CSV table of C-alpha atoms in Angstrom, one decimal:
chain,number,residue,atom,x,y,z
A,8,UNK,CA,57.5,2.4,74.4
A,9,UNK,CA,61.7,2.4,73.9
A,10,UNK,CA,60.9,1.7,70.5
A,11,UNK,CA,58.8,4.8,70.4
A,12,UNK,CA,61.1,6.9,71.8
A,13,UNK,CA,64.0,5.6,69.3
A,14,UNK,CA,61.8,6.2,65.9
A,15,UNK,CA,60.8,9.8,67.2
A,16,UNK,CA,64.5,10.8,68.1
A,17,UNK,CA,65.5,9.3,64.4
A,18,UNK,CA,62.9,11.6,63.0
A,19,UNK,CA,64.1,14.6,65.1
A,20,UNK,CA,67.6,13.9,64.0
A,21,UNK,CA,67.0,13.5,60.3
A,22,UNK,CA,64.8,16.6,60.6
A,23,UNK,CA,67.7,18.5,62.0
A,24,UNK,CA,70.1,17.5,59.6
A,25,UNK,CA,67.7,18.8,56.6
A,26,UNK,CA,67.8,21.7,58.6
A,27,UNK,CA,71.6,21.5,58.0
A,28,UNK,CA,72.5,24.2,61.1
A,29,UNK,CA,71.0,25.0,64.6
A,30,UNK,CA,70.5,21.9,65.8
A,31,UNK,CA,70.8,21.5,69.6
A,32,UNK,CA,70.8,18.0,71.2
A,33,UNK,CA,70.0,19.1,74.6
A,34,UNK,CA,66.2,18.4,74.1
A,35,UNK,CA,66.9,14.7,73.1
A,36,UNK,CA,67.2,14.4,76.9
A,37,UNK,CA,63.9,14.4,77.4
A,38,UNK,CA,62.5,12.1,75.3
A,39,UNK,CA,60.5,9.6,77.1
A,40,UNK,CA,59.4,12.6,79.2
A,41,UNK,CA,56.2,14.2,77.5
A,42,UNK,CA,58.6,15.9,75.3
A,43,UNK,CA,57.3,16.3,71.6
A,44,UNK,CA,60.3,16.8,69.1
A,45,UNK,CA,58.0,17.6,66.1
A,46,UNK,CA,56.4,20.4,68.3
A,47,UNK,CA,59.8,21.7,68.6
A,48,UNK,CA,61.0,21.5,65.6
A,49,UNK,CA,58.3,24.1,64.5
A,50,UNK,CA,59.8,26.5,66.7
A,51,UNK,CA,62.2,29.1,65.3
A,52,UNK,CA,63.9,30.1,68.4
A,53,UNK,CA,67.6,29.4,68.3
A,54,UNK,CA,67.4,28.7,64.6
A,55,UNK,CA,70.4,30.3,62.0
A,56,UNK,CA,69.1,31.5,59.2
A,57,UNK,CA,70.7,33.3,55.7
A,58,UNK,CA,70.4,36.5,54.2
A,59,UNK,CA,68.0,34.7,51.2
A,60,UNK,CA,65.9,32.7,53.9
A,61,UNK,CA,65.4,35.9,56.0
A,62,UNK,CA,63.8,37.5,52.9
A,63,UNK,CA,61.0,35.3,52.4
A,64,UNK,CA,60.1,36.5,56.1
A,65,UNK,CA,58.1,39.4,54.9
A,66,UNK,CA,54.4,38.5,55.4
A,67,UNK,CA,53.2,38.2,52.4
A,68,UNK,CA,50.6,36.0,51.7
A,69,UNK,CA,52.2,32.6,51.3
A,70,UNK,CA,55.4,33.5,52.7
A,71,UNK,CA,56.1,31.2,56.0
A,72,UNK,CA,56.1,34.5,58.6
A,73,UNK,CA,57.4,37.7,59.6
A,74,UNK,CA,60.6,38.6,60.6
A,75,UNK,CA,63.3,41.4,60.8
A,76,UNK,CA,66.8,41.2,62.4
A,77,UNK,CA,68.8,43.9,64.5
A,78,UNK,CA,72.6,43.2,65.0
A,79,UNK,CA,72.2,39.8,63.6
A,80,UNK,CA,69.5,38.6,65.7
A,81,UNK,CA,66.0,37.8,64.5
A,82,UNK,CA,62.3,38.7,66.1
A,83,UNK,CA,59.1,37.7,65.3
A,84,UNK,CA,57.6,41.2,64.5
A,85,UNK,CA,54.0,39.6,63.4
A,86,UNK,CA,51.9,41.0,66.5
A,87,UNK,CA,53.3,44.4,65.1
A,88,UNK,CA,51.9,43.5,61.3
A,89,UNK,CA,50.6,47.1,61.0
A,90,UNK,CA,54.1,48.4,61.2
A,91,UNK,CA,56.4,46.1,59.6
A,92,UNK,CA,53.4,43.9,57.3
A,93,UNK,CA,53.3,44.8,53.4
A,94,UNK,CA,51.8,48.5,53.0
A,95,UNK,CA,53.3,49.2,56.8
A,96,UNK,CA,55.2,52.3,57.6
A,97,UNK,CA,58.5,50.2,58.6
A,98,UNK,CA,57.7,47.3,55.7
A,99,UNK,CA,61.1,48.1,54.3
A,100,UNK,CA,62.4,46.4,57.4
A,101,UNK,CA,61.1,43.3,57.5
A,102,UNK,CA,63.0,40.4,56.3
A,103,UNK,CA,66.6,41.6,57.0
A,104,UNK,CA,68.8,43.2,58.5
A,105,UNK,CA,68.4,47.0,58.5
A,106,UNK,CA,70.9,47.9,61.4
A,107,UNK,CA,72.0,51.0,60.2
A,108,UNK,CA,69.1,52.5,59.2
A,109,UNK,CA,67.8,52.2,63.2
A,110,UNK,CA,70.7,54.6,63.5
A,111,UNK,CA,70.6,57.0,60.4
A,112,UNK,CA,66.6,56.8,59.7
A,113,UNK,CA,67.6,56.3,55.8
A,114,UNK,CA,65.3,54.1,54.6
A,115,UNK,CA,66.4,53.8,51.2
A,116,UNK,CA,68.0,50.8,50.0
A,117,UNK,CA,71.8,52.3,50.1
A,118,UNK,CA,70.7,52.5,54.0
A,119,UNK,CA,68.4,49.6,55.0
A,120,UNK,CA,71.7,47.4,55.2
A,121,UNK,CA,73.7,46.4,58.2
A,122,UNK,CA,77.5,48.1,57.9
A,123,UNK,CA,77.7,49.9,61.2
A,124,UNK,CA,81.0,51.5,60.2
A,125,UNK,CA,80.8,55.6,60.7
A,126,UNK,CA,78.3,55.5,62.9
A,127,UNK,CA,78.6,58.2,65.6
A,128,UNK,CA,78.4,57.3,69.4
A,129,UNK,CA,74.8,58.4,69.6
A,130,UNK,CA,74.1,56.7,66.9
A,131,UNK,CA,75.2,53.5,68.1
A,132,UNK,CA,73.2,54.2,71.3
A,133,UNK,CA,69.8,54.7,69.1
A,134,UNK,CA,70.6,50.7,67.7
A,135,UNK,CA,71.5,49.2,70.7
A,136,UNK,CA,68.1,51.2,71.9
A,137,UNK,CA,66.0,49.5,69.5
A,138,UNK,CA,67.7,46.3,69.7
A,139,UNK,CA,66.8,46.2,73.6
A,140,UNK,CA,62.8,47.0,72.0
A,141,UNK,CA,62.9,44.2,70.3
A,142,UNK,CA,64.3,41.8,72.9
A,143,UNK,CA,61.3,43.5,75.1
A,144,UNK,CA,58.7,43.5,72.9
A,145,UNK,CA,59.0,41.0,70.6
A,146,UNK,CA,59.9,37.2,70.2
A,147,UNK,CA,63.4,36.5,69.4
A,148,UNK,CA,63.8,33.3,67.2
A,149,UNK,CA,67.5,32.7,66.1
A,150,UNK,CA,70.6,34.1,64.0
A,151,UNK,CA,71.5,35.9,60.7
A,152,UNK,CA,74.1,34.3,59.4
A,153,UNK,CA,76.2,36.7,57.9
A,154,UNK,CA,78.3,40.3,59.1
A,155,UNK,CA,77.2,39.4,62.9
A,156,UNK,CA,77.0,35.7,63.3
A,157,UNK,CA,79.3,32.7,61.5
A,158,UNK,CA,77.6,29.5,60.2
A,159,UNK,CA,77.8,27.9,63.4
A,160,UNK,CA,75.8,30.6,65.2
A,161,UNK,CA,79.1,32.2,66.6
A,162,UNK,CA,79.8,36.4,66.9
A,163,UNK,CA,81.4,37.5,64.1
A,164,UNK,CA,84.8,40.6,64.6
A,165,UNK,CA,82.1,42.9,63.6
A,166,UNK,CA,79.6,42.2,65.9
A,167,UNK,CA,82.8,42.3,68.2
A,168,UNK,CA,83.3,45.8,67.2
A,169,UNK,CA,80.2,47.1,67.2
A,170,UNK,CA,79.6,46.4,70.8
A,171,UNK,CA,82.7,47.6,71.5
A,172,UNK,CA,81.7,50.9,70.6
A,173,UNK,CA,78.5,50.6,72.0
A,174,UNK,CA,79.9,50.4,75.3
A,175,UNK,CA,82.3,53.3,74.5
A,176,UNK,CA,79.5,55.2,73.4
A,177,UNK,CA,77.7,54.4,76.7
A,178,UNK,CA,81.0,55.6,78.4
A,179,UNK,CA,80.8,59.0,76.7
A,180,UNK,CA,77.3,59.3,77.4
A,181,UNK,CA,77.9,58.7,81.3
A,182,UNK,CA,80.8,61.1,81.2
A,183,UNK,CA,78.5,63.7,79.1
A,184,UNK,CA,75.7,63.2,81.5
A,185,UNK,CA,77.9,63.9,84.8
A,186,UNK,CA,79.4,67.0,83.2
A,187,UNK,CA,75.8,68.2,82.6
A,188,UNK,CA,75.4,67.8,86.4
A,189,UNK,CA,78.5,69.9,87.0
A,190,UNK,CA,77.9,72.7,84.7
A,191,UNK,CA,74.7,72.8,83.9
A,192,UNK,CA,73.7,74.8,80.9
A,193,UNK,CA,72.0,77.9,81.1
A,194,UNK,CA,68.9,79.7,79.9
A,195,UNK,CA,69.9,81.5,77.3
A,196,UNK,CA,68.2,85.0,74.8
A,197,UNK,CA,69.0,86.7,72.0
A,198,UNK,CA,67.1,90.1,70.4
A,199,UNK,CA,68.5,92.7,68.2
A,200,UNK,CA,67.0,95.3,70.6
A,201,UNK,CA,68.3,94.1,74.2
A,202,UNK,CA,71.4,92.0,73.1
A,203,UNK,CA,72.1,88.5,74.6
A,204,UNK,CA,70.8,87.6,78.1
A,205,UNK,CA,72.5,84.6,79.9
A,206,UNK,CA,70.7,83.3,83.4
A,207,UNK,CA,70.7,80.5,85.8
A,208,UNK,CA,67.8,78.6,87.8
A,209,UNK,CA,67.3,75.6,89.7
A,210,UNK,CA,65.9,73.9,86.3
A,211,UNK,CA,67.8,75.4,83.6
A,212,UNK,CA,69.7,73.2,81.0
A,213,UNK,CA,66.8,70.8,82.1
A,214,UNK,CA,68.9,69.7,85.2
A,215,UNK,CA,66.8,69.7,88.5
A,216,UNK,CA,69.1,70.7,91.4
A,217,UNK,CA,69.4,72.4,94.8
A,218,UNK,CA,71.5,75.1,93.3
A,219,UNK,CA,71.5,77.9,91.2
A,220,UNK,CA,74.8,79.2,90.1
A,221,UNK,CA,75.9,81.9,88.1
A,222,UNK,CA,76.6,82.1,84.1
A,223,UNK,CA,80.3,81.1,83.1
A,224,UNK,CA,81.9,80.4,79.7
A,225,UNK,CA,82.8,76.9,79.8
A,226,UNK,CA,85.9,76.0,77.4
A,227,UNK,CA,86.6,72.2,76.7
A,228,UNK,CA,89.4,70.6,75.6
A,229,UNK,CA,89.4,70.0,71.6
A,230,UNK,CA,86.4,72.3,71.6
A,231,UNK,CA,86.7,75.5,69.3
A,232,UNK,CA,84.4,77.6,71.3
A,233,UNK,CA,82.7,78.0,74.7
A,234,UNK,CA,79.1,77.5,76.0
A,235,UNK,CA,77.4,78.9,78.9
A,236,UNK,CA,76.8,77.0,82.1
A,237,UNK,CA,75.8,77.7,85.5
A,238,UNK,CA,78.7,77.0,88.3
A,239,UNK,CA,78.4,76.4,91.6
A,240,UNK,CA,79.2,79.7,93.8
A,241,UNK,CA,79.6,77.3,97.4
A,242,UNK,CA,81.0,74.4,98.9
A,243,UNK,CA,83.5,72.1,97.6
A,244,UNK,CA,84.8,71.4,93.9
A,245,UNK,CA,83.2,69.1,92.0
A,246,UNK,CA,84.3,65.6,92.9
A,247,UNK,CA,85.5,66.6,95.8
A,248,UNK,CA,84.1,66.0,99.9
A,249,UNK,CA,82.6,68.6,101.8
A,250,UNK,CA,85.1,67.1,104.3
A,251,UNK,CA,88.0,68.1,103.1
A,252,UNK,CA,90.0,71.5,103.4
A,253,UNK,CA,88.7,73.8,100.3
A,254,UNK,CA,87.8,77.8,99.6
A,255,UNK,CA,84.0,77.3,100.1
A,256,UNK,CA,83.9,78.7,96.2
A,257,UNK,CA,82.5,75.6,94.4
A,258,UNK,CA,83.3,75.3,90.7
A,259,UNK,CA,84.4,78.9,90.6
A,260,UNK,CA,88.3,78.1,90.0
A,261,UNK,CA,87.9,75.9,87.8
A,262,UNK,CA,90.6,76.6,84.9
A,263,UNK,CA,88.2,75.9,81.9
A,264,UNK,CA,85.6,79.0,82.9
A,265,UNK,CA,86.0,82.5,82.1
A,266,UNK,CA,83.5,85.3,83.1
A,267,UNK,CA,81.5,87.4,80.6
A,268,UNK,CA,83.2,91.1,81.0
A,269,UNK,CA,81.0,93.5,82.4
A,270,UNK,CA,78.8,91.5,84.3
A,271,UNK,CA,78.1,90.9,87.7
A,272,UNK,CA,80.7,87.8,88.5
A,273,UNK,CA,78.1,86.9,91.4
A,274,UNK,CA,74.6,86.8,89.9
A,275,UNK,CA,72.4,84.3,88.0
A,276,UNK,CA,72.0,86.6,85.3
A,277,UNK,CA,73.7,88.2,82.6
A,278,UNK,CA,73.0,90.7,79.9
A,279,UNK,CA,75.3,91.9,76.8
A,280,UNK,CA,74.0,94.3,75.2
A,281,UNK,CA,74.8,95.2,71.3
């Protein structure tokens, strides 16, 4: 039985040196235990593969599966075969790493590539969107070595970077989304007959709320022009508690607003004509 045990972890261990990377010892502990090494040496998971081994991960017929990689990390994408197979809409992504063009859409070959660099915020957000698809959907199975990962499996400075501004990018959104709470934007109308109409509701800007404020121009920092929003007309400034001492005027006072002339400072609507 020991002498079982010995020839199948020799096996394993030759096996994983023709593999030449990815080898993990930790299921050597439990030989002797049910455990079959060649069973899990056919699994992929936790497995660092190159650019060139990647690419024969396409589904063809003869090739050994398929695969595609987001940020350096591979998935099985074969129960989606209809999408990502030969003749599929999103072929083009199989068998590499097509990071960028989760952000841009360009599915050309200058964009089915995996530089990140100039990437806007949002864009950054719509990879690490599909990334998280993938880690829900589908199975992952190892590495690309290469831009994200180092020949020992380890993060590269650019996957450093690029989930650095992914997390900056979710910073912005956060701030973005508790200005749109703030000062909502309003329902807005333009004809060549009855001018520009401006107004507020409970919905508008697609922000549900218990209030339904009046039209402001909202001037921001850096920004060239204003937008409309609705403001608050009661209670406390933003950010601020009921509690303490304040002018009952909401976001009235706040120094970035400015009222449209010749219209009613206190109602939800307002029309310029031409």
């Amino acid at each position: 039985m020991r002498r079982g045990a010995a020839a199948a972890a020799l096996l394993c261990l030759g096996a994983a040196c023709l593999l030449g990377r990815g080898f993990d010892p930790r299921p050597w502990l439990l030989l002797g235990r049910g455990f079959d090494p060649r069973a899990w040496l056919m699994q992929p998971r936790g497995r660092l593969l190159s650019a060139a081994e990647l690419g024969r991960y396409r589904g063809a017929p003869g090739e050994p599966g398929l695969y595609l990689a987001v940020l350096g990390r591979i998935f099985d994408v074969e129960r989606g075969r209809r999408h990502y197979g030969p003749g599929g809409a999103y072929s083009s992504l199989a068998g590499r790493d097509a990071s960028r063009a989760f952000a841009t859409g360009d599915f050309t070959q200058a964009g089915l590539v995996d530089d990140m660099s100039g990437l806007s915020p949002g864009e950054m957000l719509a990879v690490r969107s599909w990334l998280a698809f993938y880690r829900q959907h589908y199975e992952p199975v190892g590495k690309l070595v290469g831009r994200f990962y180092d020949e020992n499996g380890a993060p590269t400075e650019a996957l450093r970077q690029a989930e650095a501004a992914i997390e900056e990018a979710q910073k912005l959104k956060a701030q973005s989304e508790q200005g749109q709470q703030q000062f909502p934007p309003c329902n807005s109308e333009w004809s060549s007959a009855k001018g520009s109409r401006f107004w507020c509701s409970r919905q508008s800007g697609g922000v549900s709320r218990d209030w339904t404020g009046v039209p402001r121009k909202l001037y921001q920092p850096g920004s060239r022009g204003s937008r409309c929003v609705c403001v608050r007309t009661a209670g406390a400034p933003w950010g601020q508690p009921d509690s303490a001492e304040h002018s009952d005027r909401g976001d009235l006072d706040n120094p970035q607003l400015e009222e449209y002339e010749g219209c009613d400072p206190l109602a939800p609507q307002c029309v310029l004509k031409v």
